Tab-separated table of C-alpha atoms in Angstrom:
chain	number	residue	atom	x	y	z
A	1	MET	CA	-85.644	128.582	-206.081
A	2	GLY	CA	-88.830	127.368	-207.486
A	3	GLU	CA	-92.084	128.544	-206.134
A	4	VAL	CA	-93.739	126.293	-203.470
A	5	ARG	CA	-97.357	125.521	-204.401
A	6	GLY	CA	-99.930	124.171	-201.930
A	7	ASP	CA	-102.042	121.210	-202.778
A	8	PRO	CA	-105.265	122.554	-204.403
A	9	ARG	CA	-107.244	119.900	-202.564
A	10	ASP	CA	-106.459	121.758	-199.307
A	11	GLY	CA	-108.432	124.804	-200.472
A	12	GLN	CA	-111.168	122.560	-201.757
A	13	GLN	CA	-111.405	120.848	-198.255
A	14	GLN	CA	-111.414	124.294	-196.454
A	15	ARG	CA	-114.281	125.549	-198.708
A	16	SER	CA	-116.069	122.212	-198.258
A	17	HIS	CA	-115.549	122.467	-194.351
A	18	TRP	CA	-116.737	126.047	-194.457
A	19	SER	CA	-119.797	125.211	-196.510
A	20	ALA	CA	-120.721	122.406	-194.146
A	21	SER	CA	-120.305	124.658	-191.242
A	22	ARG	CA	-122.601	127.289	-192.710
A	23	ARG	CA	-125.150	124.674	-193.638
A	24	ALA	CA	-125.141	123.574	-189.999
A	25	GLN	CA	-125.645	127.118	-188.799
A	26	ALA	CA	-128.344	127.810	-191.006
A	27	TRP	CA	-130.452	125.001	-189.610
A	28	SER	CA	-130.134	126.427	-186.087
A	29	ALA	CA	-132.200	129.653	-186.810
A	30	LEU	CA	-135.958	128.909	-186.691
A	31	LEU	CA	-137.189	131.695	-188.921
A	32	ALA	CA	-134.523	131.684	-191.661
A	33	GLY	CA	-136.202	132.766	-194.866
A	34	LEU	CA	-139.620	133.133	-193.191
A	35	ILE	CA	-139.313	136.597	-191.500
A	36	ARG	CA	-139.854	139.864	-193.473
A	37	CYS	CA	-139.241	143.504	-192.725
A	38	LYS	CA	-142.436	145.548	-192.389
A	39	ARG	CA	-140.647	148.753	-193.335
A	40	CYS	CA	-139.311	147.863	-196.725
A	41	GLY	CA	-140.946	144.381	-197.323
A	42	ARG	CA	-137.625	142.640	-197.962
A	43	LYS	CA	-136.752	139.304	-196.211
A	44	LEU	CA	-134.461	139.621	-193.275
A	45	THR	CA	-130.968	138.235	-193.674
A	46	LEU	CA	-129.432	135.914	-191.045
A	47	ARG	CA	-126.006	136.166	-189.649
A	48	TYR	CA	-124.212	134.678	-186.664
A	49	SER	CA	-122.293	136.140	-183.667
A	50	GLY	CA	-120.418	134.748	-180.724
A	51	MET	CA	-117.087	133.227	-180.428
A	52	LYS	CA	-118.233	130.126	-182.577
A	53	HIS	CA	-120.494	132.245	-184.713
A	54	HIS	CA	-123.527	130.271	-184.146
A	55	ILE	CA	-125.812	132.760	-182.220
A	56	PRO	CA	-128.429	133.961	-184.771
A	57	ARG	CA	-129.249	137.660	-185.547
A	58	TYR	CA	-131.805	138.888	-187.850
A	59	SER	CA	-131.202	142.036	-189.774
A	60	CYS	CA	-132.810	143.897	-192.787
A	61	SER	CA	-129.476	144.681	-194.632
A	62	ARG	CA	-130.522	143.794	-198.174
A	63	ALA	CA	-130.775	147.546	-199.220
A	64	TRP	CA	-127.178	148.087	-197.793
A	65	MET	CA	-125.785	144.993	-199.600
A	66	ASP	CA	-127.530	145.728	-202.944
A	67	ASN	CA	-127.398	149.554	-203.190
A	68	GLY	CA	-125.435	150.781	-200.126
A	69	GLY	CA	-128.644	152.013	-198.495
A	70	PRO	CA	-129.281	152.276	-194.698
A	71	HIS	CA	-130.179	149.257	-192.564
A	72	CYS	CA	-133.890	149.004	-191.647
A	73	ILE	CA	-134.039	146.915	-188.352
A	74	ALA	CA	-131.840	144.394	-186.653
A	75	PHE	CA	-132.329	142.249	-183.447
A	76	GLY	CA	-131.144	139.058	-181.851
A	77	GLY	CA	-132.651	135.885	-182.901
A	78	LEU	CA	-132.711	133.739	-179.730
A	79	ARG	CA	-135.531	135.725	-178.155
A	80	VAL	CA	-137.594	135.968	-181.252
A	81	ASP	CA	-137.253	132.217	-182.050
A	82	ASP	CA	-138.366	131.384	-178.370
A	83	ALA	CA	-141.417	133.632	-178.758
A	84	ILE	CA	-142.363	131.862	-181.961
A	85	GLU	CA	-141.755	128.578	-180.285
A	86	GLU	CA	-143.998	129.403	-177.451
A	87	ALA	CA	-146.825	130.655	-179.833
A	88	LEU	CA	-146.469	127.668	-181.973
A	89	LEU	CA	-146.676	125.265	-179.025
A	90	SER	CA	-149.748	127.029	-177.569
A	91	VAL	CA	-151.519	126.339	-180.882
A	92	VAL	CA	-151.498	122.680	-180.047
A	93	GLY	CA	-153.600	123.091	-177.016
A	94	PRO	CA	-157.078	122.055	-175.762
A	95	GLY	CA	-158.781	124.621	-178.012
A	96	ALA	CA	-156.791	123.477	-181.001
A	97	ILE	CA	-157.622	119.955	-180.222
A	98	ALA	CA	-161.346	120.601	-180.151
A	99	ALA	CA	-160.986	122.486	-183.412
A	100	ALA	CA	-159.243	119.658	-185.026
A	101	THR	CA	-161.850	117.133	-183.801
A	102	ALA	CA	-164.685	119.474	-185.166
A	103	ALA	CA	-162.748	119.954	-188.463
A	104	ALA	CA	-162.471	116.115	-188.821
A	105	LYS	CA	-166.231	115.724	-188.133
A	106	GLU	CA	-167.046	118.423	-190.641
A	107	ALA	CA	-164.867	116.716	-193.335
A	108	GLY	CA	-166.801	113.573	-192.703
A	109	GLU	CA	-170.046	115.312	-193.114
A	110	ARG	CA	-168.825	117.053	-196.307
A	111	ARG	CA	-167.828	113.584	-197.606
A	112	ASP	CA	-171.372	112.295	-196.948
A	113	GLN	CA	-172.726	115.271	-198.790
A	114	VAL	CA	-170.596	114.643	-201.959
A	115	ARG	CA	-171.812	110.995	-201.878
A	116	ASP	CA	-175.533	112.160	-201.832
A	117	ALA	CA	-174.734	114.577	-204.638
A	118	LEU	CA	-173.249	111.896	-206.755
A	119	SER	CA	-176.120	109.569	-205.914
A	120	ARG	CA	-178.579	112.179	-207.243
A	121	ASP	CA	-176.469	112.777	-210.425
A	122	LEU	CA	-176.496	108.964	-211.077
A	123	GLU	CA	-180.175	108.814	-210.759
A	124	ALA	CA	-180.654	111.722	-213.249
A	125	ALA	CA	-178.195	110.085	-215.654
A	126	ARG	CA	-179.924	106.735	-215.634
A	127	TYR	CA	-183.317	108.549	-216.117
A	128	ALA	CA	-181.999	110.373	-219.026
A	129	ALA	CA	-180.516	107.129	-220.510
A	130	ASP	CA	-183.769	105.309	-220.096
A	131	ARG	CA	-185.689	108.306	-221.668
A	132	ALA	CA	-183.278	108.291	-224.634
A	133	PHE	CA	-183.745	104.537	-225.006
A	134	ARG	CA	-187.450	104.773	-225.063
A	135	GLN	CA	-187.264	107.589	-227.746
A	136	TYR	CA	-184.965	105.439	-229.703
A	137	ASP	CA	-187.120	102.484	-229.402
A	138	ALA	CA	-190.277	104.391	-230.486
A	139	ALA	CA	-188.605	105.732	-233.645
A	140	ASP	CA	-189.443	104.403	-237.123
A	141	PRO	CA	-186.563	102.247	-238.315
A	142	ALA	CA	-187.172	103.342	-241.708
A	143	ASN	CA	-186.205	106.794	-240.983
A	144	ARG	CA	-182.468	106.233	-240.686
A	145	LEU	CA	-181.580	109.715	-239.943
A	146	VAL	CA	-183.731	110.173	-236.936
A	147	ALA	CA	-182.991	106.723	-235.664
A	148	SER	CA	-179.126	107.313	-235.971
A	149	GLU	CA	-179.419	110.509	-234.017
A	150	LEU	CA	-181.585	109.108	-231.302
A	151	GLU	CA	-179.056	106.150	-230.971
A	152	ALA	CA	-176.194	108.511	-230.651
A	153	ARG	CA	-178.094	110.471	-227.793
A	154	TRP	CA	-178.774	107.133	-225.961
A	155	ASN	CA	-175.090	106.079	-226.238
A	156	ARG	CA	-174.123	109.470	-224.910
A	157	ALA	CA	-176.461	109.175	-221.860
A	158	LEU	CA	-175.156	105.650	-221.167
A	159	ALA	CA	-171.625	107.025	-221.178
A	160	HIS	CA	-172.493	109.773	-218.757
A	161	ALA	CA	-174.208	107.304	-216.420
A	162	ALA	CA	-171.184	105.155	-216.541
A	163	GLU	CA	-169.027	108.023	-215.753
A	164	VAL	CA	-171.022	109.073	-212.662
A	165	GLU	CA	-170.885	105.364	-211.537
A	166	ASP	CA	-167.085	105.429	-211.818
A	167	LYS	CA	-166.938	108.541	-209.692
A	168	ILE	CA	-169.070	107.037	-206.959
A	169	ALA	CA	-166.958	103.873	-207.060
A	170	MET	CA	-163.790	106.026	-206.665
A	171	HIS	CA	-165.264	108.003	-203.840
A	172	ASP	CA	-166.304	104.878	-202.001
A	173	ALA	CA	-162.826	103.331	-202.534
A	174	ALA	CA	-161.106	106.279	-201.088
A	175	THR	CA	-160.311	105.725	-197.409
A	176	PRO	CA	-161.497	108.478	-195.269
A	177	ALA	CA	-159.065	109.977	-192.634
A	178	PRO	CA	-159.899	108.550	-189.377
A	179	ILE	CA	-161.154	110.916	-186.632
A	180	ALA	CA	-158.503	110.965	-183.943
A	181	ASP	CA	-159.336	110.336	-180.362
A	182	PRO	CA	-159.342	113.664	-178.412
A	183	ALA	CA	-157.439	111.946	-175.583
A	184	SER	CA	-154.748	110.723	-177.891
A	185	LEU	CA	-154.440	114.210	-179.410
A	186	GLY	CA	-154.104	115.624	-175.832
A	187	VAL	CA	-151.201	113.081	-175.052
A	188	LEU	CA	-149.517	114.165	-178.415
A	189	ALA	CA	-149.887	117.776	-177.525
A	190	SER	CA	-148.242	117.357	-174.138
A	191	ASN	CA	-145.443	115.302	-175.570
A	192	LEU	CA	-144.833	117.783	-178.266
A	193	LYS	CA	-143.254	120.441	-175.848
A	194	THR	CA	-141.111	117.660	-174.240
A	195	ALA	CA	-139.981	116.570	-177.686
A	196	TRP	CA	-139.338	120.147	-178.820
A	197	ASP	CA	-137.293	120.998	-175.941
A	198	ALA	CA	-135.099	117.878	-176.058
A	199	PRO	CA	-131.501	118.559	-177.017
A	200	THR	CA	-131.499	115.613	-179.466
A	201	THR	CA	-134.466	116.975	-181.580
A	202	ASP	CA	-133.187	117.875	-184.964
A	203	ALA	CA	-133.532	121.684	-185.833
A	204	ARG	CA	-134.695	120.608	-189.331
A	205	LEU	CA	-137.763	118.990	-187.939
A	206	LYS	CA	-138.587	122.061	-185.933
A	207	LYS	CA	-138.306	124.226	-189.017
A	208	ARG	CA	-140.636	121.835	-190.913
A	209	ILE	CA	-143.255	122.159	-188.112
A	210	VAL	CA	-142.916	125.983	-188.137
A	211	ARG	CA	-143.419	126.036	-191.967
A	212	THR	CA	-146.309	123.865	-191.594
A	213	LEU	CA	-148.294	126.219	-189.332
A	214	VAL	CA	-146.682	129.611	-190.186
A	215	HIS	CA	-147.005	131.264	-193.441
A	216	GLU	CA	-144.901	134.342	-192.691
A	217	VAL	CA	-143.613	136.637	-189.977
A	218	VAL	CA	-143.535	140.313	-190.451
A	219	ALA	CA	-141.114	142.185	-188.018
A	220	ASP	CA	-140.725	145.716	-187.029
A	221	ILE	CA	-139.196	147.669	-184.121
A	222	ASP	CA	-141.218	150.103	-181.942
A	223	ASP	CA	-138.459	152.609	-181.095
A	224	ALA	CA	-140.624	154.531	-178.648
A	225	ALA	CA	-141.376	151.401	-176.571
A	226	SER	CA	-138.081	149.715	-177.330
A	227	GLU	CA	-139.913	146.527	-178.397
A	228	ILE	CA	-139.579	144.037	-181.248
A	229	VAL	CA	-143.079	143.674	-182.915
A	230	LEU	CA	-143.868	140.431	-184.701
A	231	ILE	CA	-147.021	139.864	-186.816
A	232	VAL	CA	-147.364	136.117	-187.240
A	233	HIS	CA	-149.322	135.124	-190.384
A	234	TRP	CA	-150.601	131.648	-189.642
A	235	VAL	CA	-151.555	129.141	-192.304
A	236	GLY	CA	-155.353	129.570	-192.774
A	237	GLY	CA	-155.440	133.350	-192.602
A	238	VAL	CA	-155.314	134.154	-188.888
A	239	HIS	CA	-152.872	136.705	-187.684
A	240	SER	CA	-151.521	137.492	-184.204
A	241	GLU	CA	-149.204	140.062	-182.806
A	242	ILE	CA	-146.251	139.433	-180.485
A	243	ARG	CA	-144.267	142.291	-178.635
A	244	LEU	CA	-140.826	141.506	-177.123
A	245	PRO	CA	-138.662	143.843	-175.140
A	246	LYS	CA	-135.675	144.945	-177.090
A	247	ARG	CA	-132.510	145.262	-175.022
A	248	ARG	CA	-131.348	148.918	-175.086
A	249	ARG	CA	-127.803	149.840	-175.986
A	250	GLY	CA	-125.544	149.561	-172.946
A	251	GLN	CA	-128.216	147.593	-170.941
A	252	ARG	CA	-126.524	144.891	-168.894
A	253	ASN	CA	-127.490	141.192	-168.797
A	254	SER	CA	-129.680	140.444	-165.695
A	255	THR	CA	-128.424	136.902	-165.395
A	256	SER	CA	-127.968	135.956	-161.818
A	257	ALA	CA	-124.530	136.310	-160.420
A	258	ASN	CA	-124.771	132.765	-158.980
A	259	ILE	CA	-125.545	131.301	-162.413
A	260	ILE	CA	-122.424	133.180	-163.830
A	261	GLU	CA	-120.355	131.855	-161.083
A	262	ALA	CA	-121.743	128.297	-161.673
A	263	VAL	CA	-120.886	128.529	-165.348
A	264	ARG	CA	-117.384	129.719	-164.558
A	265	ARG	CA	-116.887	126.565	-162.470
A	266	LEU	CA	-118.711	124.158	-164.852
A	267	VAL	CA	-116.598	125.025	-167.900
A	268	LEU	CA	-113.693	123.290	-166.084
A	269	ILE	CA	-115.227	119.900	-167.074
A	270	ALA	CA	-118.235	120.544	-169.223
A	271	SER	CA	-119.168	121.693	-172.711
A	272	ASP	CA	-121.682	124.257	-173.337
A	273	ASP	CA	-124.523	121.625	-174.285
A	274	LEU	CA	-123.889	119.838	-171.027
A	275	ILE	CA	-123.824	123.084	-169.133
A	276	ALA	CA	-127.230	124.018	-170.536
A	277	GLY	CA	-128.742	120.760	-169.558
A	278	LEU	CA	-127.335	121.047	-166.004
A	279	LEU	CA	-128.806	124.620	-165.628
A	280	ASN	CA	-132.211	123.461	-166.947
A	281	ARG	CA	-132.234	120.353	-164.667
A	282	ASN	CA	-131.731	122.685	-161.647
A	283	GLY	CA	-134.732	124.941	-162.711
A	284	LEU	CA	-132.463	127.915	-163.409
A	285	GLU	CA	-133.483	130.360	-166.125
A	286	THR	CA	-131.812	133.200	-168.169
A	287	GLY	CA	-132.265	136.847	-167.027
A	288	ASN	CA	-135.287	136.987	-169.466
A	289	GLY	CA	-136.840	133.883	-167.934
A	290	ASN	CA	-135.932	131.612	-170.807
A	291	ARG	CA	-134.585	128.098	-170.664
A	292	TRP	CA	-131.012	127.628	-171.281
A	293	THR	CA	-129.561	126.431	-174.636
A	294	ARG	CA	-126.030	125.918	-175.873
A	295	GLU	CA	-126.266	129.220	-177.770
A	296	ARG	CA	-127.278	131.211	-174.543
A	297	VAL	CA	-124.451	129.608	-172.580
A	298	THR	CA	-122.063	130.540	-175.365
A	299	SER	CA	-123.412	134.097	-175.308
A	300	LEU	CA	-123.083	134.221	-171.520
A	301	ARG	CA	-119.476	133.068	-171.647
A	302	SER	CA	-118.676	135.612	-174.303
A	303	ASN	CA	-120.217	138.506	-172.416
A	304	TYR	CA	-118.315	137.607	-169.213
A	305	ARG	CA	-115.099	136.508	-170.898
A	306	ILE	CA	-115.373	132.871	-169.535
A	307	PRO	CA	-113.124	130.371	-171.390
A	308	VAL	CA	-114.613	127.491	-173.351
A	309	PHE	CA	-114.017	123.978	-172.050
A	310	LYS	CA	-111.162	122.326	-173.923
A	311	PRO	CA	-110.019	118.782	-173.375
A	312	ALA	CA	-106.352	118.418	-172.545
A	313	GLU	CA	-104.290	117.516	-175.603
A	314	ASP	CA	-102.156	114.987	-173.713
A	315	GLY	CA	-105.277	113.436	-172.086
A	316	ILE	CA	-104.304	114.480	-168.546
A	317	GLU	CA	-107.082	116.655	-167.360
A	318	HIS	CA	-106.487	119.168	-164.624
A	319	TRP	CA	-109.999	118.941	-163.488
A	320	LEU	CA	-111.985	115.788	-163.101
A	321	ASN	CA	-115.627	114.843	-162.411
A	322	LEU	CA	-116.653	112.560	-159.657
A	323	SER	CA	-116.402	109.351	-161.730
A	324	ASN	CA	-113.087	109.976	-163.148
A	325	ALA	CA	-111.662	111.203	-159.852
A	326	ALA	CA	-112.840	108.070	-158.133
A	327	LYS	CA	-111.335	106.042	-160.881
A	328	LEU	CA	-108.027	107.744	-160.343
A	329	LEU	CA	-108.130	106.924	-156.642
A	330	LYS	CA	-109.491	103.483	-157.252
A	331	ILE	CA	-112.372	103.857	-154.915
A	332	ALA	CA	-116.195	103.957	-155.333
A	333	PRO	CA	-117.667	107.340	-156.485
A	334	LYS	CA	-120.038	107.203	-153.453
A	335	THR	CA	-117.030	106.915	-151.141
A	336	LEU	CA	-115.467	110.041	-152.718
A	337	ARG	CA	-118.666	112.054	-152.782
A	338	LEU	CA	-119.411	111.399	-149.147
A	339	ALA	CA	-115.736	112.465	-148.272
A	340	ALA	CA	-116.206	115.630	-150.286
A	341	GLU	CA	-119.468	116.395	-148.411
A	342	ALA	CA	-117.803	115.810	-145.164
A	343	GLY	CA	-114.994	118.241	-146.149
A	344	GLU	CA	-112.292	115.646	-145.955
A	345	ILE	CA	-111.210	116.377	-149.525
A	346	GLU	CA	-111.259	119.668	-151.477
A	347	ALA	CA	-113.948	119.741	-154.137
A	348	ILE	CA	-116.280	122.067	-156.133
A	349	HIS	CA	-119.984	121.612	-156.240
A	350	PRO	CA	-121.559	124.624	-158.117
A	351	LEU	CA	-125.082	123.224	-158.532
A	352	SER	CA	-127.211	121.385	-155.968
A	353	ASP	CA	-128.220	118.816	-158.632
A	354	GLY	CA	-124.949	118.848	-160.699
A	355	PRO	CA	-121.495	117.446	-160.783
A	356	TRP	CA	-118.632	117.486	-158.274
A	357	ILE	CA	-115.384	118.862	-159.620
A	358	PHE	CA	-111.964	117.814	-158.319
A	359	ALA	CA	-108.612	119.343	-159.055
A	360	ARG	CA	-106.086	116.616	-159.997
A	361	SER	CA	-103.643	118.223	-157.528
A	362	SER	CA	-105.974	117.634	-154.677
A	363	LEU	CA	-106.177	113.876	-155.445
A	364	ILE	CA	-102.453	113.249	-154.771
A	365	THR	CA	-102.464	114.863	-151.334
A	366	THR	CA	-102.082	113.068	-148.117
A	367	ALA	CA	-105.819	113.371	-147.330
A	368	ALA	CA	-106.789	111.787	-150.610
A	369	ARG	CA	-104.359	108.864	-149.962
A	370	SER	CA	-105.645	108.516	-146.491
A	371	ILE	CA	-109.314	108.316	-147.865
A	372	ALA	CA	-108.308	105.731	-150.321
A	373	GLU	CA	-106.407	103.623	-147.852
A	374	ARG	CA	-109.255	103.671	-145.272
A	375	ALA	CA	-111.680	102.477	-148.040
A	376	ARG	CA	-109.520	99.618	-149.116
A	377	GLN	CA	-109.129	98.454	-145.408
A	378	ASN	CA	-112.908	98.484	-144.843
A	379	PRO	CA	-114.587	98.140	-148.415
A	380	ARG	CA	-118.037	97.266	-146.900
A	381	TYR	CA	-118.492	100.801	-145.734
A	382	PRO	CA	-117.752	103.979	-147.736
A	383	THR	CA	-115.466	106.646	-146.347
A	384	GLY	CA	-117.079	109.793	-145.078
A	385	SER	CA	-120.561	110.209	-143.531
A	386	ASN	CA	-122.508	107.453	-141.745
A	387	PRO	CA	-123.935	104.990	-144.361
A	388	ASN	CA	-127.426	105.392	-143.085
A	389	GLN	CA	-127.396	109.086	-143.335
A	390	GLN	CA	-129.532	110.365	-146.250
A	391	SER	CA	-127.916	112.658	-148.800
A	392	LEU	CA	-129.503	115.867	-149.994
A	393	PHE	CA	-127.877	115.385	-153.336
A	394	SER	CA	-128.660	112.661	-155.885
A	395	SER	CA	-126.037	113.399	-158.318
A	396	THR	CA	-122.952	111.230	-158.593
A	397	THR	CA	-121.459	112.639	-161.796
């Protein structure tokens, strides 16, 4: 029997898919290629952990990779990236705005000083050209050697004057950078944090901003204090130190049990991205006081063995949000929500400002059919609470 060979293009496609995946991962780490080990001076390498391998971790493993030497330092990347983000956003503050305005004003003053210096050079060049002409004009034409030398000096003086005039013309033609209004800069500074925290902001744009302001980050670990020590070398020569607590081996995550339970319920209908947005919308924070991101939700699920949300292959979901459940019963979402609030139908509501979750099995019960039938008989008023009663929950998703 002949040997069965696979299509070589399959391997190429797999390698291409792997490369694209690694490139996408590389953009998620804020300090990739920018952070250096204080102990050995080498750049920290970046690797990823978690079930989907997209939670960054910085480690100084180059000595081990090259020569089999020991590892210097290693720590999680989420907390470090957040600290750099906070430090960077604090740079664009009232003090930085005042400094930017002062720098723009100083640049304008330097421009005026350059213009004055060029004007003085032009005055001196014209005087030298005029003096050379007078010397040439006073020379005896019969002495051709002297007259030729004086004429050459005069031509050189005229060329120098023309060169200075060209410099002045180029200086005047260059459009100076306008001085921004401090109020406008303040609005931009306040909008920067909103744009930075938005889930739609491209990680590549964040890294460009970081590399514009940060020259390098030198990292070390204070074993006695169990802290990560970061020395940030800002562009311009200013340095600042950031100390972050390092989680000790065996230390448990301090995330609230209520948040863990909410995530356990939300994975029934929501992806990690959506869960992070819901937790932030409810003002909930991680155990370390940070905002939620997709990576943190993934890490939380991994630590507590919470399965990831996976759409049903046959398209028949066992758990539905409010909109899809109402569509299945052919009633208005508000009708179903009020019925759930009144306890007439079983539902899960893990967050006060979050989605309602319904099991498909609860939507085919006698109670569900009764709610739908009453709604069809009296469509002007929703089933459940009195229509004039105000609801504490604004979410209908």
